[in-house]
PDB file of C-alpha atoms in Angstrom:
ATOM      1  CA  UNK A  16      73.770   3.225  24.797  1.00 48.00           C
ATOM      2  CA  UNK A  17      70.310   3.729  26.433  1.00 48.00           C
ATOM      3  CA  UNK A  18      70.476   7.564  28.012  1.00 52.00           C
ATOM      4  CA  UNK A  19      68.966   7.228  31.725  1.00 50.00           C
ATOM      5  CA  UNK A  20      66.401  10.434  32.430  1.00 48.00           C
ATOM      6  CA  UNK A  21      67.169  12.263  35.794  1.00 50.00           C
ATOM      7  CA  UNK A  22      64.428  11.446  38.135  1.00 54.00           C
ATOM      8  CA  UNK A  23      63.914  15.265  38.308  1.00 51.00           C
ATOM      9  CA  UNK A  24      62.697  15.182  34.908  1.00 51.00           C
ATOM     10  CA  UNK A  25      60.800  12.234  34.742  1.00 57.00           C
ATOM     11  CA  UNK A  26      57.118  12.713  33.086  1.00 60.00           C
ATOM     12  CA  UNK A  27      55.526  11.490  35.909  1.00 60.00           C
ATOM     13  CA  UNK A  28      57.040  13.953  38.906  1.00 60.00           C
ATOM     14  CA  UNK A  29      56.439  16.979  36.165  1.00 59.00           C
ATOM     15  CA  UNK A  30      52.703  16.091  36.196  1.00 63.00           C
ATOM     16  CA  UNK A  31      52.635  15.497  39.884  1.00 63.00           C
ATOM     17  CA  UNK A  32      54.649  18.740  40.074  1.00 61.00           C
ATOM     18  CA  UNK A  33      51.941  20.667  37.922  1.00 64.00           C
ATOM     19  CA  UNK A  34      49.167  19.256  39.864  1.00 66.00           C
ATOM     20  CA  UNK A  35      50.562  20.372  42.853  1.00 66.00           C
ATOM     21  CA  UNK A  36      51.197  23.759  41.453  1.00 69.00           C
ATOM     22  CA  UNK A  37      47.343  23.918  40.404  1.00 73.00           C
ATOM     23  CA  UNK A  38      46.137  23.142  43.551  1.00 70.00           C
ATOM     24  CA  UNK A  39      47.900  25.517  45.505  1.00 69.00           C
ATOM     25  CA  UNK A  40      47.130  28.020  42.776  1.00 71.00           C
ATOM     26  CA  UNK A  41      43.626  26.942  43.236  1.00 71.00           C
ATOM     27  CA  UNK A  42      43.905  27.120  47.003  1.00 69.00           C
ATOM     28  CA  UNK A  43      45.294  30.440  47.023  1.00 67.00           C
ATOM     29  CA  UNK A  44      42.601  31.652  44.496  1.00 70.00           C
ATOM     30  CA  UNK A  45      39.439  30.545  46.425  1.00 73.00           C
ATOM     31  CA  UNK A  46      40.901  32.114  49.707  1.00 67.00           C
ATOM     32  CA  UNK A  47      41.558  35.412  48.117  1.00 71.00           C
ATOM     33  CA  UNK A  48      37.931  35.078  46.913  1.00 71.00           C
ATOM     34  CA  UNK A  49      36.576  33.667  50.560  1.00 69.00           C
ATOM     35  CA  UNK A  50      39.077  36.639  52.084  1.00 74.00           C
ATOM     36  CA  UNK A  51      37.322  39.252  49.826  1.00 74.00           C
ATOM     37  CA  UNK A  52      34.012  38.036  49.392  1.00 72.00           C
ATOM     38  CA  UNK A  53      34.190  38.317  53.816  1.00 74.00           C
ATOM     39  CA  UNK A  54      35.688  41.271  53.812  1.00 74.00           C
ATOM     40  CA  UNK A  55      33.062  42.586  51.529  1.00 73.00           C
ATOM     41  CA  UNK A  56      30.394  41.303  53.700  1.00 70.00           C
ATOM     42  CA  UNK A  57      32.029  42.766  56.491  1.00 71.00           C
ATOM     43  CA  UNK A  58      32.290  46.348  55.130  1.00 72.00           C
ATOM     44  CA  UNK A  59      28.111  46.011  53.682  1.00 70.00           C
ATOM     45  CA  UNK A  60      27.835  45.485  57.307  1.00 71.00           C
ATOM     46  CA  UNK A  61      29.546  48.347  59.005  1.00 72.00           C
ATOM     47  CA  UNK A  62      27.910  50.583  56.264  1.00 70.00           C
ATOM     48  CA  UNK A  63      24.662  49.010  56.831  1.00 70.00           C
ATOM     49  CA  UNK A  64      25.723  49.804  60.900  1.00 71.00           C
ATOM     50  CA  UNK A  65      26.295  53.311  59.851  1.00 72.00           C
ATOM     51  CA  UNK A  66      23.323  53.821  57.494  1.00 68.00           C
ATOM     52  CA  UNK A  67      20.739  52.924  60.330  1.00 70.00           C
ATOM     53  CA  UNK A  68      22.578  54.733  62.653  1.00 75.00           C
ATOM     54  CA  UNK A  69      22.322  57.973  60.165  1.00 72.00           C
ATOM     55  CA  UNK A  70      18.725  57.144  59.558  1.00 68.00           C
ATOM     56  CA  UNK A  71      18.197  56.801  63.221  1.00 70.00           C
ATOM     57  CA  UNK A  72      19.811  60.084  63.303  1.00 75.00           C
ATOM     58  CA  UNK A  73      17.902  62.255  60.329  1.00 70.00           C
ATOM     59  CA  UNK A  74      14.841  60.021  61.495  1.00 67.00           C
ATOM     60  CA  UNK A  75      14.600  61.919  65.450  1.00 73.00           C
ATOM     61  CA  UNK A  76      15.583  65.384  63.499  1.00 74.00           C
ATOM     62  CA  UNK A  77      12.883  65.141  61.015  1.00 70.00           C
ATOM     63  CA  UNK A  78      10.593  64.224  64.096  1.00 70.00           C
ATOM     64  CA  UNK A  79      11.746  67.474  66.056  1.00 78.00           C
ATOM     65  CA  UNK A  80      11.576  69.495  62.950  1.00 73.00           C
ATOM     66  CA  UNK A  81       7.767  68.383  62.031  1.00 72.00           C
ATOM     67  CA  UNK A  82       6.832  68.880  65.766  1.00 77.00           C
ATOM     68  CA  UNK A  83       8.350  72.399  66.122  1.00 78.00           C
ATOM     69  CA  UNK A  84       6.583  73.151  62.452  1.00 75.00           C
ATOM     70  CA  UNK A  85       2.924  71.862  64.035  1.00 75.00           C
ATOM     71  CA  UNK A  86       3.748  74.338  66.866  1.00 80.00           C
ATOM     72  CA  UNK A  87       4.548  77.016  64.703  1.00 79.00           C
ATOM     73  CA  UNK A  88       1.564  76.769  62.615  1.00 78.00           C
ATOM     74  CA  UNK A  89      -0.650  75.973  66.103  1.00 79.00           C
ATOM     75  CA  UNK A  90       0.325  79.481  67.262  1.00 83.00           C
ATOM     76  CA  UNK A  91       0.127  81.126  64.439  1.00 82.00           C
ATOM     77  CA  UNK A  92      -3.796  80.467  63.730  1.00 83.00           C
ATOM     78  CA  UNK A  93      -4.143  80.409  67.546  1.00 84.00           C
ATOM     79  CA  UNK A  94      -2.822  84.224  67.589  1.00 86.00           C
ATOM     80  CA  UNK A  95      -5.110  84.648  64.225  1.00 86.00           C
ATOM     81  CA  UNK A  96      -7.764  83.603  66.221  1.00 86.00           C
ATOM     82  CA  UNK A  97      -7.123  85.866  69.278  1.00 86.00           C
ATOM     83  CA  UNK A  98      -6.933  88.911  67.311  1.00 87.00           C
ATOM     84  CA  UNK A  99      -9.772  88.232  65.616  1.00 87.00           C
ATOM     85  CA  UNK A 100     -11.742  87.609  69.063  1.00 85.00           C
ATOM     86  CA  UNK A 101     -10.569  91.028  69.867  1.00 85.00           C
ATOM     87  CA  UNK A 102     -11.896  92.523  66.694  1.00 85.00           C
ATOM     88  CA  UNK A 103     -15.068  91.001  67.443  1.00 83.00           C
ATOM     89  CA  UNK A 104     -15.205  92.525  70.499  1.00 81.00           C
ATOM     90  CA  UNK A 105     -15.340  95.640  69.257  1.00 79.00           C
ATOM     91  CA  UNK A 106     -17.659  95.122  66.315  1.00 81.00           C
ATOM     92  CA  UNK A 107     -15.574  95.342  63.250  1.00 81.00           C
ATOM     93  CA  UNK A 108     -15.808  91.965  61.945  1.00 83.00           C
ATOM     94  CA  UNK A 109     -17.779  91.258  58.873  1.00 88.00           C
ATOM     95  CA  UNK A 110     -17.859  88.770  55.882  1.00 90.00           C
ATOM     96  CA  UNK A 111     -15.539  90.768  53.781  1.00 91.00           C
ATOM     97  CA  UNK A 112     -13.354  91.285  56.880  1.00 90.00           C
ATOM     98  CA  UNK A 113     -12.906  88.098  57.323  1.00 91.00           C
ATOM     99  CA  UNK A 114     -12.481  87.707  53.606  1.00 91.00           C
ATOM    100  CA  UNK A 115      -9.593  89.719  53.700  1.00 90.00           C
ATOM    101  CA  UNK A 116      -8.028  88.630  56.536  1.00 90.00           C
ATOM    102  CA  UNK A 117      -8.248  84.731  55.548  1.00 89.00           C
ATOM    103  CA  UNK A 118      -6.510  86.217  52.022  1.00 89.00           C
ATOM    104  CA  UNK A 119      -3.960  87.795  53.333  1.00 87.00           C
ATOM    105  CA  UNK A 120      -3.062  85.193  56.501  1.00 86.00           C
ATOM    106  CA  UNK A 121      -3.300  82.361  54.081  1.00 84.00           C
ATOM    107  CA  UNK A 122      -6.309  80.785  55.886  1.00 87.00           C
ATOM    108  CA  UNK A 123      -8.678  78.239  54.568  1.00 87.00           C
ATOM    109  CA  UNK A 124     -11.520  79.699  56.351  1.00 89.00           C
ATOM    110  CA  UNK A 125     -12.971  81.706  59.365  1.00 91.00           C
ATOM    111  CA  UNK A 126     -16.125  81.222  61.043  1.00 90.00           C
ATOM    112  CA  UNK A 127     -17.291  83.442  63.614  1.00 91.00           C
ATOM    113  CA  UNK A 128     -20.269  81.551  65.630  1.00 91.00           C
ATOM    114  CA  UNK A 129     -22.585  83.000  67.708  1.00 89.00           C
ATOM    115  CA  UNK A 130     -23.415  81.431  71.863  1.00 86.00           C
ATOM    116  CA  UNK A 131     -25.930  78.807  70.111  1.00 87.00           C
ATOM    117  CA  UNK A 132     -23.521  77.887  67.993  1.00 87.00           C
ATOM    118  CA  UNK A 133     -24.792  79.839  64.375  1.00 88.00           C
ATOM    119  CA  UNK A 134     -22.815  81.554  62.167  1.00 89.00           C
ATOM    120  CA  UNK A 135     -22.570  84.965  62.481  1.00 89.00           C
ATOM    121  CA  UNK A 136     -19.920  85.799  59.835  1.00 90.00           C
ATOM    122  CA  UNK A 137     -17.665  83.450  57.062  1.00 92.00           C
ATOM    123  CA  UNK A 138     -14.938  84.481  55.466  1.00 91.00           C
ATOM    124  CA  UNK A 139     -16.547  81.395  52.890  1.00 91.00           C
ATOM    125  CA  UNK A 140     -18.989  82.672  50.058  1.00 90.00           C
ATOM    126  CA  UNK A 141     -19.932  79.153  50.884  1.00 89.00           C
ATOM    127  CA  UNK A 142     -21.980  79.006  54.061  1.00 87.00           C
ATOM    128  CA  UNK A 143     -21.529  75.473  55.816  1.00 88.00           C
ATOM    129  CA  UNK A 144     -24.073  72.695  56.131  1.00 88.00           C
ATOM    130  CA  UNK A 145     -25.939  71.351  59.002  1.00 88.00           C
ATOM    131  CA  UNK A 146     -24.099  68.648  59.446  1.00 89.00           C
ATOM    132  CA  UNK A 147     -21.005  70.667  59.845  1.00 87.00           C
ATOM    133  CA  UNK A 148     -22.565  73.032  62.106  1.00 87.00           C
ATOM    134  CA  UNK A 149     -23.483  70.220  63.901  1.00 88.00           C
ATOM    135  CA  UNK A 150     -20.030  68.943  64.165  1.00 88.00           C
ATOM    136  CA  UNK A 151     -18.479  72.011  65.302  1.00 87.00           C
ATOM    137  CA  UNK A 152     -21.071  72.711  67.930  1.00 86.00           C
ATOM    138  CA  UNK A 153     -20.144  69.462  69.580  1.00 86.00           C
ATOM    139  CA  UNK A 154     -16.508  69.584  69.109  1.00 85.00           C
ATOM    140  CA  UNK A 155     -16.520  72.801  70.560  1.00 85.00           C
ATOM    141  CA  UNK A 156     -18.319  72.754  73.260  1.00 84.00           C
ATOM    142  CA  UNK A 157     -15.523  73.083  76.027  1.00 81.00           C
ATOM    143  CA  UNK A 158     -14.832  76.580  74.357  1.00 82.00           C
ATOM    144  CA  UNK A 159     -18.623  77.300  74.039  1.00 80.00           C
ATOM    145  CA  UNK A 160     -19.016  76.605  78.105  1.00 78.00           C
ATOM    146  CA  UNK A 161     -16.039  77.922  78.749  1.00 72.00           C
ATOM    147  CA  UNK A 162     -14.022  75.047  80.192  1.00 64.00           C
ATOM    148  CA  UNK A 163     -11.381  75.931  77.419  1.00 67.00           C
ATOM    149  CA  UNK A 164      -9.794  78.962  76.142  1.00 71.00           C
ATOM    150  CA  UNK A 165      -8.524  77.559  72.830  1.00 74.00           C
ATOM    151  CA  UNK A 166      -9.242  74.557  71.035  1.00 77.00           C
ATOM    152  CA  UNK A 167      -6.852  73.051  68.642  1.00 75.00           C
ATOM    153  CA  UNK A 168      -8.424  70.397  65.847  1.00 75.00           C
ATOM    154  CA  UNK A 169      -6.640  68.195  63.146  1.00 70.00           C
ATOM    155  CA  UNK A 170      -8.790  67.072  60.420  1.00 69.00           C
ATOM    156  CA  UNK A 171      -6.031  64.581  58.857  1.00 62.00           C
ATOM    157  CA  UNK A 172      -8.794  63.676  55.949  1.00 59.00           C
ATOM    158  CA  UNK A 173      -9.827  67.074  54.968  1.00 61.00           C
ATOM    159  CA  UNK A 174      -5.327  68.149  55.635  1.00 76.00           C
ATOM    160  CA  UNK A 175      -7.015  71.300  57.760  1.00 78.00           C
ATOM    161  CA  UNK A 176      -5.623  72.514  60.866  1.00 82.00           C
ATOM    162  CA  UNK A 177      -8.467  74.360  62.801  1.00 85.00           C
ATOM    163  CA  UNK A 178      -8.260  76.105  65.939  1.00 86.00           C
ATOM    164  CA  UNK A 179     -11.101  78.141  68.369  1.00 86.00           C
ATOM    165  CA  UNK A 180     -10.972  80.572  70.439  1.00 86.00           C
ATOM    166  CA  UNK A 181     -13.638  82.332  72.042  1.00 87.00           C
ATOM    167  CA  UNK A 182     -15.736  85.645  71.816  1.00 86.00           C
ATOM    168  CA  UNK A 183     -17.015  87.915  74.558  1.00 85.00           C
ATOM    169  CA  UNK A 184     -20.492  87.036  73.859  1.00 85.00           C
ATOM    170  CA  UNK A 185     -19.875  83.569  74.533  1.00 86.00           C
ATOM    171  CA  UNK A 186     -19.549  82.539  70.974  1.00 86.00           C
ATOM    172  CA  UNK A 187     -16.221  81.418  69.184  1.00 88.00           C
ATOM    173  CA  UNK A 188     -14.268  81.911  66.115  1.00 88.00           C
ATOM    174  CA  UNK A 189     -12.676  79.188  64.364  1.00 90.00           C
ATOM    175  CA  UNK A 190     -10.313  79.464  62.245  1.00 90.00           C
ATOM    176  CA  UNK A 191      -8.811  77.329  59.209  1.00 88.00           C
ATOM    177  CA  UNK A 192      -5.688  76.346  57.532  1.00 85.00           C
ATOM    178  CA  UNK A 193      -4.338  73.618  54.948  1.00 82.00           C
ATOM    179  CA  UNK A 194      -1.976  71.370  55.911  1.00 77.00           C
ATOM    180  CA  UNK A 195      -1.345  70.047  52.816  1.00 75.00           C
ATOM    181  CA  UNK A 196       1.854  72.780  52.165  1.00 66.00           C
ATOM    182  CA  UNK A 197       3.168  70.682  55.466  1.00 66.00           C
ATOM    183  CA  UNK A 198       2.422  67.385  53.939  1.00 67.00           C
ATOM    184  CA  UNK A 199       4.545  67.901  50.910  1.00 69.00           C
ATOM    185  CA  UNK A 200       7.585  69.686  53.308  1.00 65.00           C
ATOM    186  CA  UNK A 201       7.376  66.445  55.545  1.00 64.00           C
ATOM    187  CA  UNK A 202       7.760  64.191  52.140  1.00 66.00           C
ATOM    188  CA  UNK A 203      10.655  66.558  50.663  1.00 65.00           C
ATOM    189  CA  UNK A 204      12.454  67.177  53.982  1.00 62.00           C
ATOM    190  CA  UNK A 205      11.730  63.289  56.141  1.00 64.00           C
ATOM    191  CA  UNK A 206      13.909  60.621  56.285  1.00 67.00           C
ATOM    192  CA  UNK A 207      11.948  59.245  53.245  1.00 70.00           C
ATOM    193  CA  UNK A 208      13.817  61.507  51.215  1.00 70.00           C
ATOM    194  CA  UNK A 209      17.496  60.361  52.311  1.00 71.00           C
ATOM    195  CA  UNK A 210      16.291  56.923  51.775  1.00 72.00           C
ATOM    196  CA  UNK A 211      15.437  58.058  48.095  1.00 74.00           C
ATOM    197  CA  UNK A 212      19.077  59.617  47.719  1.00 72.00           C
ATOM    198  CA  UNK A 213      20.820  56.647  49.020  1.00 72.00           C
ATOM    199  CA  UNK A 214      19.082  54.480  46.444  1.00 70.00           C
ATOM    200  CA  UNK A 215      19.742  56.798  43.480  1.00 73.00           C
ATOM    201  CA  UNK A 216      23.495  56.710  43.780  1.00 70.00           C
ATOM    202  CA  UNK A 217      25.284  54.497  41.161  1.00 71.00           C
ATOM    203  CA  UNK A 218      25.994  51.175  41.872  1.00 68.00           C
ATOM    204  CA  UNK A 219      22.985  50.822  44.539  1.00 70.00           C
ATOM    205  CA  UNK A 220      20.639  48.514  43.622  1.00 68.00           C
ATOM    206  CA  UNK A 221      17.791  49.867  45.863  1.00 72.00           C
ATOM    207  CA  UNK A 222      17.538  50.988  49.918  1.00 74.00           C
ATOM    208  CA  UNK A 223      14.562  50.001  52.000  1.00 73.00           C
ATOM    209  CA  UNK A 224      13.413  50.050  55.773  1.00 70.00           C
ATOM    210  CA  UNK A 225      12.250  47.448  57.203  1.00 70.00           C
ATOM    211  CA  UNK A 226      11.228  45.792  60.500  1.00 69.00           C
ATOM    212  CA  UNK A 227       9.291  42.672  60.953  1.00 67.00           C
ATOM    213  CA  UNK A 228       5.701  43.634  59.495  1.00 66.00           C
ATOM    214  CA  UNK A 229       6.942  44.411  56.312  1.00 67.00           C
ATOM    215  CA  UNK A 230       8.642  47.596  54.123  1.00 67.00           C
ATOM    216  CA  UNK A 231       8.403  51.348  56.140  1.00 63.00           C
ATOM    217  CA  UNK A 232      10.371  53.297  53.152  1.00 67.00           C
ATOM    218  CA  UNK A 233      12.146  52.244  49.999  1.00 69.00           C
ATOM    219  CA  UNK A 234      13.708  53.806  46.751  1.00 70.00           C
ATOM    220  CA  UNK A 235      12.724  53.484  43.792  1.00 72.00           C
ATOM    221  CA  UNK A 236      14.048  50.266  42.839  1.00 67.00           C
ATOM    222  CA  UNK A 237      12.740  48.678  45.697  1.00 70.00           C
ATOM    223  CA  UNK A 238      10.487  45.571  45.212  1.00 67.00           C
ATOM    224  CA  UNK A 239       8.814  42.885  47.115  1.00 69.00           C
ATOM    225  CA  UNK A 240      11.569  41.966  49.941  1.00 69.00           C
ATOM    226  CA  UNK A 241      10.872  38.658  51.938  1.00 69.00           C
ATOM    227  CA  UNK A 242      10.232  39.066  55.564  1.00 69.00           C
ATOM    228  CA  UNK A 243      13.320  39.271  57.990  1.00 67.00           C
ATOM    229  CA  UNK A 244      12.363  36.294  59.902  1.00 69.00           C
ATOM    230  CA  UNK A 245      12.114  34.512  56.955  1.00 66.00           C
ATOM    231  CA  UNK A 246      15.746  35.548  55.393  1.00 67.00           C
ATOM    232  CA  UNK A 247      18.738  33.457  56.500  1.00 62.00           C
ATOM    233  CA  UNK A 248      21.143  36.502  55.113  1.00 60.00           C
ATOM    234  CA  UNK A 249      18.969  38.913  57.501  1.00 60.00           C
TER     235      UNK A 249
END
């Protein structure tokens, strides 16, 4: 006698069965992936959020800190410069005065020019050209007629900071310094230098800044990036 198979068991509603079971296995496996690849996206963007925010942050305090370092150094060669006025004053300056004084301040250089605008003393072996006395004469002249009592100059290609004050004989004295010690404090202490750290740490593939022109500051590993306008992700 033929043995009659339970219609639980039949081939047919076991493959049904198993397709269903794939399926929903299937289902369950690409919203787990679509839950965590959004969840990941959601947490790169509240980083992100906090990153520029930090940035924002370190990027005003570097600001303050470079501004209250140009004041610093401003006053200090401006207070070099008085004192120096006052020496002159009383006759005591001299080449190797100034020599010494340049040595031991940390100056690049001091001039000391007479009313016509000639030098009268250098702390410079080196005496300057006519085309720089030329220079100075004309950028000077508001301390030279006296419309100014201190002049403050930024020679960004030469990385001098220069500052003039003026003598009792209606001269001036200029003083010197390099500004290259605050170039290289600016690159160690900015905000370029958290963007380096944040791009060194493992599992970062590179950090950059950027707003519609193109890159401002990237790590290391930073390449060519498209433009934001251009990037559907961005």
């Amino acid at each position: 006698m033929a043995r009659i198979l339970s219609p639980t068991f039949r081939p047919g509603y076991l493959a049904a069965l198993a397709g269903v079971l794939i399926a929903a296995l299937g289902g369950f496996a690409w919203y787990e992936l679509h839950t965590s690849r959004q969840n990941t996206l959601e947490t790169l963007e509240h980083s992100s959020a906090a990153l520029v925010q930090a940035m924002a942050r370190a990027g005003e305090n570097a600001l303050r800190a470079e501004e209250e370092l140009d004041r610093l150094v401003q006053e200090h060669l401006l207070s070099s410069a008085r004192s120096l006025a006052r020496m002159q004053a009383g006759h005591i300056l001299g080449d190797s005065v100034l020599a010494e004084v340049a040595g031991e301040q940390g100056l690049a250089r001091i001039e000391v020019f007479d009313a016509r605008g000639y030098p009268l003393y250098s702390s410079d072996p080196l005496p300057m050209d006519r085309f720089e006395l030329d220079w100075w004469w004309e950028e000077l002249a508001e301390v030279y007629e006296g419309a100014s009592s201190e002049h403050l100059v930024v020679l960004e290609a030469a990385e001098l900071y220069a500052v003039a004050a003026p003598t009792a004989e209606g001269g001036a004295i200029l003083v010197q310094a390099s500004a290259q010690y605050l170039h290289e404090l600016r690159r160690a202490a900015g905000i370029g230098r958290l963007i380096r750290e944040i791009g060194a740490n493992q599992g970062v593939v590179f950090t950059a800044l950027q707003d519609s022109a193109g890159i401002l500051l990237g790590s290391s590993g930073v390449g060519q990036l498209g433009t934001i306008a251009g990037d559907v992700f961005l």
